[in-house]
Amino acid sequence: MNPANSAIKASKGDKIFMFIVYLFLAIALVVVLYPLIYILSASISSPKLVNAGEMWLLPKGITWDGYTLVFQNSKIWSGYLNTIIYTVLGTALNLVVTLPAAYALSRSDFVGRTFFVIIILVTMFFNGGLVPTYLVVKDLHLINTMGALILPVAVSVWNLIVARTFFQTTIPRELQEAAQIDGCTNLRLFTRVVLPLSFPIIAVMALFYGVAHWNSYLPSLLYLNDAAKYPLQMVLRQILVLQEMTAETTGAAISGDIAKAMNSKAETASLLKYAVIVVSTLPIIAVYPFLQRYFVQGVMIGSVKG
Amino acid sequence: MDGSLPLPTKLAERASLGKRIWRNWELYLFVAPALIYFILFHYLPMYGIQIAFKNFMPAKGVMDSPWVGFAHFERFFHSYYFWDLIWNTFGISLYALAVGFPLPIILALAFNEAKNGLFKKSVQTVTYAPHFISVVVMAGMIITFLSPSSGIIIKILEWVGIDAPQFLTDPRWFKTVYVLSEVWQSAGWGTIIYLAALAGVDPQLHEAAIVDGASRFKRVLHINLPTIVPTITIMLILNMGNILGVGFEKILLLQNSLNMESSDVISTFVYRTGLVDAQYSFSTAVGLFNSVINAILLILVNRIAKRTSETSLW
């Protein structure tokens, strides 16, 4: 190795190339980061300045009224609470169903595993479609119940395969056989030997499933008709997309001082929007940098063909 | 318990099918909940597809509703919106594929070249992040940013001196808005799988190339890129197989009566006719048509990939 030599030889063209690479990455950084910072800034800026286009990057005319509005809004609170319930229960169910199945399917001495795997993989490419699925959910009397948000998404095929690949490649088979020779049943083997060694995949599964539940709106749109049961995303849909700034969402909740500070309903509305985006996304964005490596790990395990 | 037969012949038969199943009976309990789930929520709906060929009446149920053959399909094929739906569905997917597919690859190659420092790590962390923004918030952001009166993107365009179009109400802009927001949200996350593949590049190839005087760019082009071609192929096949299933959730949220002529795709149409208008059979027929085309595309692309590059899903 003679790094000096190769560095000199390649310098000109390589320098230009590296400059382009870093420029490209810098542009990507700015393009992705700017909207995120803008929302954060807009959520604590005077809506008048934001709407007039005077707030470009950093907050101007700092006000916390947007957050006050969010915290006074009963719909957002109940949505938050519902989402937490659905996420916790849903994720727990996901893990309880996915992990044992993935483990069983990872065992080469499990008679019939190819059959089970095929049955499961088929559903990745063919499905009944919206209406037949809806009819099944309806026939099971799940419409307008929590079950409709949790049961139809009890297992994700992708996650199941990822977990299976993990068990196959990470937990030494010899260890399992040794435990079995010592008289360990499959149940004990799974709970006492395999699971304690599987923290990374349990974390990955909990994260993937948890985020999916937190962000999900379609099942509630399809299967819920009682607004009191709406998860956060459905409340957000009303505020952000349908722009339903009803008296309940804005006017009624505003205290005298705030009402005075607000010149128009539209301003209130836009302030509330930015704040609500931050408040709803914050839990995920806040923990995400710490969990990033688990997420990445999950995708990587999945990409190793199972 | 049949341990009461310690005969030599029995020992030889130790691995007989029945015994192998019996020895692991608990594993069947392990898969049972998942299996019940797949039967209930995936295979039962597949059975329900037959209502596409029937006039489904809720009172009579799936079994007893009268058969009508291909009537619903014919109605769909002859409807005036048929070609619009096809054009929008294919248009949006192919547009998204053309713009959104190469970008993660280029980004991953750039990440791979960059030095493993704070800058690289921050760019990665930041570009992965939008992946975790919910589709509702994403739609909310698009609507807010493109608001004609106060949207920041409109303001930026004005500042640059461009007359900003009515992005969300002008049908000509819908596809672009959809595709670019999709790229913003998912390009970074999409790099992970390619980075994993790039980690497998043999360093000796690079060393040999350096000795031969290859420039960095040449090495990326002739060593790194070819290494990830199998991964690219698999991703392309998977994407093609889902071409008619494009971003249903986001399109549904961004759709309005003014952009409908360019935003209505098969899946949103299925939702509207099926669950909003309760035309169960007709909507199921349209959905089935969609799935069949998807399956054909998947098989076709897989076959082409197998012939040309020896990489395929199966």
XYZ file of C-alpha atoms in Angstrom:
620
model
C 0.000 0.000 0.000
C 1.245 3.395 -0.902
C -1.594 5.789 -0.131
C 0.484 8.863 -0.893
C 1.198 7.616 -4.359
C -2.397 6.774 -5.228
C -3.611 10.014 -3.693
C -1.308 12.046 -5.903
C -2.079 10.084 -9.016
C -5.814 10.329 -8.594
C -5.996 13.749 -7.040
C -7.561 16.074 -9.615
C -10.448 14.005 -10.897
C -11.059 12.401 -7.529
C -11.166 15.744 -5.788
C -13.806 17.002 -8.186
C -15.710 13.754 -7.763
C -15.620 13.961 -3.971
C -16.687 17.585 -4.145
C -19.734 16.543 -6.184
C -20.497 13.730 -3.728
C -20.416 16.059 -0.736
C -22.345 18.749 -2.581
C -25.016 16.195 -3.442
C -25.252 15.048 0.176
C -25.394 18.637 1.387
C -28.263 19.376 -0.988
C -30.087 16.257 0.203
C -29.573 17.381 3.786
C -30.971 20.858 3.154
C -33.923 19.659 1.091
C -35.024 17.169 3.733
C -34.189 19.257 6.777
C -35.662 22.574 5.689
C -39.357 21.611 5.805
C -38.834 19.966 9.198
C -37.207 23.049 10.707
C -39.778 25.266 9.051
C -42.642 23.402 10.710
C -40.935 23.512 14.080
C -40.326 27.243 13.721
C -43.786 27.986 12.369
C -45.378 26.201 15.296
C -43.970 28.791 17.701
C -44.046 31.839 15.442
C -46.663 34.512 15.097
C -49.105 33.173 12.514
C -49.339 36.618 10.968
C -45.648 36.623 10.122
C -45.759 33.027 8.938
C -48.696 33.643 6.621
C -47.145 36.802 5.285
C -44.046 34.806 4.389
C -41.730 36.696 6.733
C -40.721 33.633 8.698
C -38.200 31.732 6.596
C -36.212 29.541 8.906
C -35.982 30.612 12.524
C -39.052 31.416 14.621
C -40.262 35.016 14.529
C -42.582 36.621 17.021
C -42.437 33.672 19.360
C -45.764 32.499 20.744
C -46.794 29.286 22.440
C -50.465 29.752 21.640
C -50.434 26.924 19.093
C -49.437 24.449 21.756
C -51.896 25.944 24.216
C -54.608 25.332 21.632
C -53.467 21.778 21.092
C -53.430 21.023 24.796
C -56.860 22.560 25.299
C -58.349 20.542 22.480
C -60.285 17.604 23.857
C -60.404 15.807 20.505
C -56.638 15.753 20.207
C -56.312 14.477 23.756
C -58.783 11.677 23.282
C -57.130 10.811 19.959
C -53.776 10.693 21.685
C -55.099 8.477 24.422
C -56.825 6.144 21.949
C -53.669 5.907 19.866
C -51.595 5.008 22.908
C -54.076 2.260 23.820
C -54.240 0.888 20.268
C -50.466 1.052 19.905
C -49.707 -0.712 23.178
C -52.329 -3.431 22.828
C -51.792 -3.837 19.100
C -48.029 -4.142 19.416
C -48.364 -6.611 22.286
C -50.666 -8.771 20.178
C -48.308 -8.465 17.192
C -45.387 -9.728 19.251
C -47.310 -12.544 20.908
C -48.476 -13.845 17.538
C -45.420 -13.108 15.397
C -42.502 -14.230 17.564
C -43.597 -17.821 18.378
C -44.704 -18.387 14.783
C -41.435 -17.007 13.449
C -39.521 -19.221 15.844
C -41.418 -22.360 14.863
C -40.890 -21.584 11.178
C -37.165 -21.135 11.802
C -36.763 -24.730 12.972
C -35.590 -27.072 10.232
C -36.939 -30.094 12.146
C -40.459 -28.642 12.132
C -42.493 -30.869 9.855
C -44.633 -28.876 7.434
C -42.802 -25.592 7.697
C -42.453 -25.168 3.943
C -46.208 -25.566 3.627
C -46.860 -22.952 6.305
C -44.332 -20.555 4.812
C -45.942 -20.823 1.380
C -49.418 -20.252 2.820
C -48.122 -17.112 4.483
C -46.065 -15.810 1.551
C -48.983 -16.107 -0.857
C -50.810 -13.396 1.084
C -48.014 -10.969 0.236
C -48.956 -11.065 -3.424
C -52.659 -11.896 -3.455
C -55.366 -10.548 -1.237
C -59.111 -10.393 -1.173
C -59.226 -6.674 -1.695
C -60.942 -3.911 0.165
C -64.574 -4.972 0.071
C -64.260 -8.717 0.811
C -61.941 -7.870 3.710
C -64.424 -5.310 4.958
C -67.210 -7.884 4.783
C -65.183 -10.363 6.835
C -64.462 -7.749 9.479
C -68.149 -6.923 9.509
C -69.226 -10.573 9.782
C -66.899 -10.971 12.736
C -68.790 -8.086 14.413
C -65.651 -6.033 14.685
C -67.032 -2.846 13.097
C -66.659 0.071 15.485
C -64.607 -1.925 17.966
C -60.993 -1.779 18.990
C -60.618 -5.254 17.535
C -61.021 -3.871 14.016
C -57.858 -1.810 14.457
C -55.811 -4.584 16.012
C -56.894 -8.001 14.734
C -56.785 -7.433 10.944
C -53.142 -6.334 11.289
C -52.097 -8.938 13.867
C -49.202 -10.167 11.709
C -47.126 -8.506 9.036
C -45.669 -11.065 6.647
C -42.556 -8.990 6.201
C -41.905 -8.768 9.937
C -42.572 -12.473 10.353
C -39.931 -13.287 7.756
C -37.460 -10.876 9.313
C -37.939 -12.491 12.737
C -37.644 -15.972 11.274
C -34.398 -15.081 9.525
C -33.068 -13.708 12.816
C -33.855 -16.909 14.726
C -32.388 -19.006 11.934
C -29.128 -17.151 11.670
C -28.462 -15.852 15.168
C -29.491 -18.460 17.728
C -27.084 -21.405 17.461
C -28.923 -24.624 16.751
C -26.408 -26.570 18.866
C -27.446 -24.587 21.920
C -31.073 -25.478 21.340
C -30.277 -29.137 20.822
C -28.233 -29.211 24.001
C -31.154 -27.773 25.947
C -33.496 -30.331 24.388
C -31.213 -33.194 25.316
C -31.312 -31.877 28.870
C -35.065 -32.391 28.709
C -36.187 -28.885 27.827
C -39.584 -28.753 26.116
C -40.092 -26.518 23.094
C -42.075 -24.034 25.162
C -39.356 -23.752 27.788
C -36.715 -23.695 25.100
C -38.438 -20.739 23.450
C -39.174 -18.727 26.588
C -36.031 -19.528 28.591
C -33.334 -19.934 25.974
C -34.326 -18.341 22.677
C -36.192 -15.198 23.754
C -33.552 -14.020 26.261
C -31.023 -14.167 23.420
C -33.300 -12.315 21.031
C -33.493 -8.820 22.471
C -32.440 -7.128 19.195
C -35.211 -8.708 17.153
C -37.836 -8.156 19.845
C -36.852 -4.483 19.868
C -36.959 -4.263 16.074
C -40.366 -5.941 15.892
C -41.819 -3.773 18.670
C -40.529 -0.661 16.907
C -41.779 -1.579 13.449
C -45.187 -2.634 14.693
C -45.420 0.239 17.160
C -44.695 2.912 14.557
C -47.190 1.315 12.184
C -49.919 1.462 14.822
C -49.028 5.000 15.794
C -49.227 6.216 12.188
C -52.179 4.167 11.026
C -55.360 5.864 9.856
C -56.856 3.622 7.189
C -58.370 0.891 9.426
C -60.049 3.530 11.545
C -61.355 5.273 8.435
C -62.771 1.977 7.182
C -64.008 0.355 10.364
C -64.741 3.038 12.970
C -67.746 5.319 12.893
C -67.733 6.545 16.468
C -65.579 9.681 16.623
C -64.879 9.128 20.319
C -62.866 6.045 19.366
C -60.814 7.811 16.702
C -57.053 7.491 17.006
C -54.844 10.543 16.718
C -54.335 10.167 12.965
C -58.078 10.423 12.298
C -58.254 13.594 14.390
C -55.271 14.910 12.454
C -57.005 14.077 9.215
C -59.939 16.244 10.249
C -57.689 19.137 11.219
C -54.945 18.914 8.592
C -56.619 17.473 5.535
C -60.339 18.112 5.804
C -59.505 21.436 7.458
C -62.429 21.059 9.797
C -61.735 23.929 12.091
C -65.014 23.628 13.878
C -65.964 25.637 16.910
C -64.876 22.711 18.985
C -61.433 22.513 17.423
C -60.703 26.200 17.574
C -63.047 28.857 18.883
C -64.607 27.311 21.920
C -61.386 26.203 23.449
C -59.675 29.566 23.181
C -59.445 31.545 26.363
C -60.123 35.265 26.345
C -56.502 36.350 26.145
C -55.672 34.098 23.272
C -58.837 35.007 21.431
C -57.798 38.634 21.608
C -54.384 37.810 20.267
C -55.870 36.047 17.324
C -57.087 38.282 14.600
C -58.771 35.770 12.410
C -59.893 32.224 12.465
C -57.555 31.352 9.631
C -54.554 32.397 11.666
C -55.648 30.266 14.573
C -56.143 27.415 12.190
C -52.689 27.601 10.666
C -50.997 27.927 14.029
C -52.879 24.932 15.338
C -51.864 22.936 12.258
C -48.138 23.415 12.726
C -48.364 22.703 16.443
C -50.433 19.603 15.921
C -47.964 18.238 13.354
C -45.160 18.669 15.885
C -47.098 17.214 18.809
C -48.252 14.148 16.894
C -44.895 13.356 15.321
C -42.724 14.270 18.291
C -42.846 10.925 20.126
C -41.451 9.120 17.110
C -38.971 11.782 16.026
C -37.736 12.192 19.603
C -36.890 8.548 20.176
C -35.910 7.833 16.597
C -32.216 8.855 16.709
C -31.682 6.493 19.647
C -33.491 3.641 17.947
C -32.164 4.287 14.454
C -29.651 1.455 14.562
C -32.368 -1.039 15.505
C -34.537 0.084 12.613
C -31.638 -0.153 10.222
C -30.769 -3.566 11.647
C -34.350 -4.686 11.021
C -34.252 -3.653 7.393
C -30.877 -5.327 6.939
C -31.975 -8.630 8.456
C -34.984 -8.473 6.174
C -32.820 -7.900 3.149
C -30.832 -11.063 3.775
C -33.010 -13.394 1.794
C -34.929 -15.791 4.010
C -46.561 -41.526 25.015
C -45.217 -44.460 23.037
C -41.906 -44.802 24.776
C -43.046 -48.276 25.805
C -41.644 -49.885 22.669
C -37.884 -49.971 23.067
C -37.440 -52.485 20.240
C -34.544 -52.131 17.805
C -36.921 -51.781 14.844
C -38.659 -48.947 16.614
C -35.370 -47.232 17.159
C -34.624 -47.390 13.467
C -37.949 -45.794 12.791
C -37.160 -43.021 15.225
C -37.498 -40.401 12.556
C -40.866 -41.600 11.256
C -43.192 -38.792 10.235
C -45.664 -39.261 13.066
C -42.963 -39.195 15.661
C -41.256 -36.192 14.211
C -44.532 -34.341 14.316
C -45.324 -35.558 17.819
C -41.941 -34.584 19.176
C -42.534 -30.961 18.178
C -46.243 -30.705 18.876
C -45.709 -27.427 20.744
C -44.389 -25.776 17.588
C -47.812 -26.271 16.005
C -49.296 -24.310 18.879
C -46.703 -21.625 18.153
C -47.843 -21.168 14.557
C -51.544 -21.688 15.278
C -52.455 -18.066 16.155
C -50.652 -16.732 13.088
C -52.275 -19.367 10.915
C -55.738 -18.559 12.248
C -55.011 -14.917 11.525
C -54.032 -15.611 7.906
C -57.061 -17.812 7.337
C -59.477 -15.302 8.874
C -58.159 -12.069 7.449
C -56.507 -13.181 4.215
C -57.963 -16.439 2.944
C -61.566 -15.755 3.955
C -61.494 -12.468 1.981
C -60.032 -14.374 -0.979
C -63.022 -16.671 -0.778
C -65.196 -13.542 -0.733
C -63.800 -12.449 -4.103
C -66.520 -14.536 -5.740
C -68.945 -11.675 -5.122
C -67.225 -9.985 -8.070
C -69.155 -12.492 -10.193
C -72.368 -12.190 -8.204
C -74.919 -9.595 -7.256
C -74.010 -9.493 -3.620
C -76.917 -8.954 -1.283
C -75.944 -8.567 2.357
C -79.119 -10.341 3.514
C -78.301 -13.433 1.437
C -74.594 -13.565 2.164
C -71.678 -14.455 -0.092
C -72.861 -18.010 -0.826
C -76.473 -17.415 -1.759
C -76.251 -14.217 -3.772
C -77.112 -14.822 -7.456
C -74.358 -15.289 -10.060
C -74.072 -12.673 -12.799
C -70.898 -13.782 -14.571
C -68.720 -11.008 -15.907
C -71.409 -8.315 -15.857
C -69.562 -6.101 -13.367
C -66.322 -6.358 -15.308
C -68.073 -5.441 -18.549
C -69.690 -2.460 -16.891
C -66.276 -1.322 -15.678
C -64.520 -1.825 -19.023
C -67.229 0.092 -20.868
C -67.510 2.940 -18.395
C -66.300 6.356 -19.518
C -63.855 6.645 -16.596
C -62.112 3.333 -17.375
C -59.279 4.779 -19.458
C -58.840 7.738 -17.114
C -58.373 5.379 -14.195
C -55.926 3.202 -16.097
C -53.973 6.208 -17.319
C -53.810 7.799 -13.859
C -52.834 4.589 -12.120
C -50.075 3.695 -14.567
C -49.060 7.316 -14.999
C -48.536 7.939 -11.298
C -46.731 4.630 -10.700
C -44.415 4.896 -13.661
C -43.675 8.534 -12.871
C -42.950 7.593 -9.256
C -40.793 4.699 -10.396
C -38.829 6.788 -12.909
C -38.059 9.539 -10.416
C -38.147 7.682 -7.112
C -36.359 4.457 -7.970
C -32.913 5.700 -9.060
C -32.556 8.335 -6.331
C -31.995 6.003 -3.349
C -29.401 4.155 -5.422
C -27.492 7.332 -6.237
C -27.813 8.488 -2.634
C -26.545 5.152 -1.324
C -23.535 5.287 -3.672
C -22.799 8.802 -2.398
C -23.137 7.722 1.250
C -20.766 4.908 0.524
C -18.132 7.299 -0.831
C -18.419 9.843 1.978
C -16.041 9.561 4.918
C -17.536 7.951 7.979
C -17.811 11.168 9.951
C -20.326 13.300 11.716
C -21.503 14.879 8.468
C -22.333 11.568 6.854
C -24.086 10.339 9.979
C -26.191 13.483 10.253
C -27.213 13.374 6.611
C -28.253 9.754 7.063
C -30.176 10.391 10.260
C -31.955 13.372 8.726
C -32.821 11.723 5.418
C -34.145 8.585 7.133
C -36.411 10.607 9.424
C -39.271 11.541 7.043
C -39.962 7.826 6.636
C -41.524 7.922 10.100
C -43.897 10.775 9.378
C -47.431 9.451 9.089
C -49.227 9.686 5.777
C -51.834 11.996 7.322
C -49.201 14.423 8.582
C -47.450 14.168 5.216
C -50.654 15.096 3.403
C -51.172 17.898 5.921
C -47.674 19.204 5.246
C -48.217 19.108 1.485
C -51.502 20.965 1.781
C -50.020 23.554 4.127
C -46.837 24.110 2.134
C -48.750 24.446 -1.122
C -51.492 26.655 0.230
C -51.915 29.454 -2.338
C -52.228 32.149 0.332
C -49.564 31.215 2.843
C -47.655 28.125 1.688
C -43.890 28.406 1.999
C -43.219 26.685 -1.306
C -45.450 29.185 -3.078
C -43.576 31.964 -1.267
C -40.214 30.566 -2.328
C -41.334 30.286 -5.945
C -42.599 33.882 -5.839
C -39.286 34.985 -4.387
C -37.400 33.253 -7.190
C -39.773 34.917 -9.603
C -41.856 31.981 -10.765
C -45.593 32.215 -11.068
C -46.690 29.395 -8.786
C -49.381 27.143 -10.218
C -52.357 25.930 -8.203
C -50.605 22.727 -7.247
C -53.463 20.965 -5.514
C -56.388 22.081 -7.599
C -54.825 22.033 -11.045
C -55.047 18.439 -12.361
C -51.839 18.879 -14.351
C -49.821 19.179 -11.156
C -51.230 16.385 -9.056
C -48.862 13.644 -10.223
C -45.794 15.803 -9.722
C -46.883 16.803 -6.228
C -47.499 13.168 -5.380
C -44.202 11.914 -6.779
C -41.941 14.635 -5.388
C -43.412 14.377 -1.899
C -42.950 10.624 -2.113
C -39.310 11.072 -3.029
C -38.802 13.528 -0.162
C -40.263 11.080 2.301
C -38.715 7.810 1.228
C -35.472 8.327 -0.728
C -33.256 8.346 2.379
C -34.828 5.292 3.946
C -34.593 3.474 0.627
C -30.795 3.698 0.738
C -30.490 1.267 3.659
C -30.984 -1.843 1.605
C -28.447 -0.719 -1.011
C -25.946 0.248 1.691
C -26.251 -3.261 3.075
C -25.462 -4.608 -0.378
C -22.570 -2.176 -0.808
C -21.064 -3.403 2.453
C -20.441 -6.664 0.633
C -18.125 -5.165 -1.985
C -14.776 -6.946 -1.953
C -12.080 -4.403 -0.937
C -9.525 -6.290 -3.024
C -11.366 -5.219 -6.154
C -10.872 -1.594 -5.168
C -7.219 -2.123 -4.327
C -6.611 -3.756 -7.672
C -8.445 -0.969 -9.449
C -6.436 1.686 -7.609
C -3.222 -0.009 -8.694
C -4.515 0.078 -12.243
C -5.093 3.808 -11.853
C -8.887 3.846 -11.871
C -10.466 7.042 -10.639
C -12.995 7.039 -7.786
C -15.824 7.675 -10.184
C -14.737 4.796 -12.397
C -14.573 2.494 -9.382
C -18.083 3.452 -8.283
C -19.318 2.841 -11.803
C -17.500 -0.425 -12.470
C -17.211 -1.999 -9.016
C -19.836 -0.636 -6.610
C -22.726 -0.327 -9.008
C -22.411 -3.825 -10.528
C -22.234 -5.300 -7.018
C -25.657 -3.989 -6.090
C -27.331 -4.843 -9.403
C -28.985 -8.010 -7.986
C -30.474 -5.946 -5.141
C -31.620 -3.309 -7.618
C -33.271 -5.997 -9.724
C -35.143 -7.495 -6.773
C -36.344 -4.055 -5.676
C -37.459 -3.280 -9.218
C -39.426 -6.525 -9.469
C -41.106 -5.879 -6.126
C -41.986 -2.344 -7.219
C -43.368 -3.498 -10.554
C -45.510 -6.108 -8.853
C -47.212 -3.394 -6.906
C -47.548 -0.918 -9.728
C -51.319 -0.647 -9.570
C -51.343 -0.424 -5.794
C -49.766 3.024 -5.729
C -49.967 5.102 -2.606
C -53.661 4.637 -2.049
C -53.589 6.212 1.404
C -51.821 9.391 0.360
C -53.783 9.870 -2.849
C -57.031 9.459 -0.946
C -55.967 12.232 1.422
C -54.811 14.625 -1.304
C -57.767 14.067 -3.584
C -60.310 16.840 -4.076
C -63.089 17.464 -6.554
C -60.868 19.772 -8.619
C -57.916 17.440 -9.124
C -60.030 14.297 -9.407
C -59.538 13.874 -13.160
C -55.838 13.250 -12.636
C -55.824 11.909 -9.085
C -58.428 9.164 -9.253
C -56.658 5.799 -9.416
C -58.098 2.295 -9.348
C -57.606 1.830 -5.610
C -59.292 5.103 -4.651
C -62.091 4.272 -7.062
C -62.513 0.872 -5.404
C -62.739 2.566 -2.026
C -65.297 5.095 -3.206
C -67.595 2.731 -5.063
C -67.203 -0.059 -2.523
C -67.303 1.456 0.896
C -68.722 4.922 0.278
C -71.378 3.991 -2.293
C -71.764 0.389 -1.055
C -71.604 -1.152 -4.558
C -69.924 -4.207 -3.101
C -69.873 -6.507 -6.108
C -68.870 -3.891 -8.653
C -66.077 -2.593 -6.454
C -64.790 -6.108 -5.799
C -64.715 -6.748 -9.540
C -62.635 -3.613 -10.112
C -60.326 -4.613 -7.254
C -59.928 -8.093 -8.692
C -59.068 -6.651 -12.093
C -56.398 -4.602 -10.320
C -54.930 -7.635 -8.514
C -54.863 -9.734 -11.672
C -52.949 -7.065 -13.604
C -50.541 -6.758 -10.673
C -49.939 -10.488 -10.583
C -49.383 -10.613 -14.354
C -46.910 -7.725 -14.151
C -45.042 -9.362 -11.287
C -44.713 -12.668 -13.122
C -43.749 -10.941 -16.366
C -41.060 -8.740 -14.843
C -39.716 -11.638 -12.818
C -39.399 -13.696 -15.970
C -37.656 -10.913 -17.875
C -35.262 -10.397 -14.969
C -34.502 -14.100 -14.811
C -33.703 -14.211 -18.538
C -31.552 -11.129 -18.655
C -29.763 -11.035 -15.320
C -30.329 -14.378 -13.636
C -31.735 -12.552 -10.621
C -35.331 -13.228 -9.725
C -37.758 -13.523 -6.852
C -38.337 -17.211 -7.468
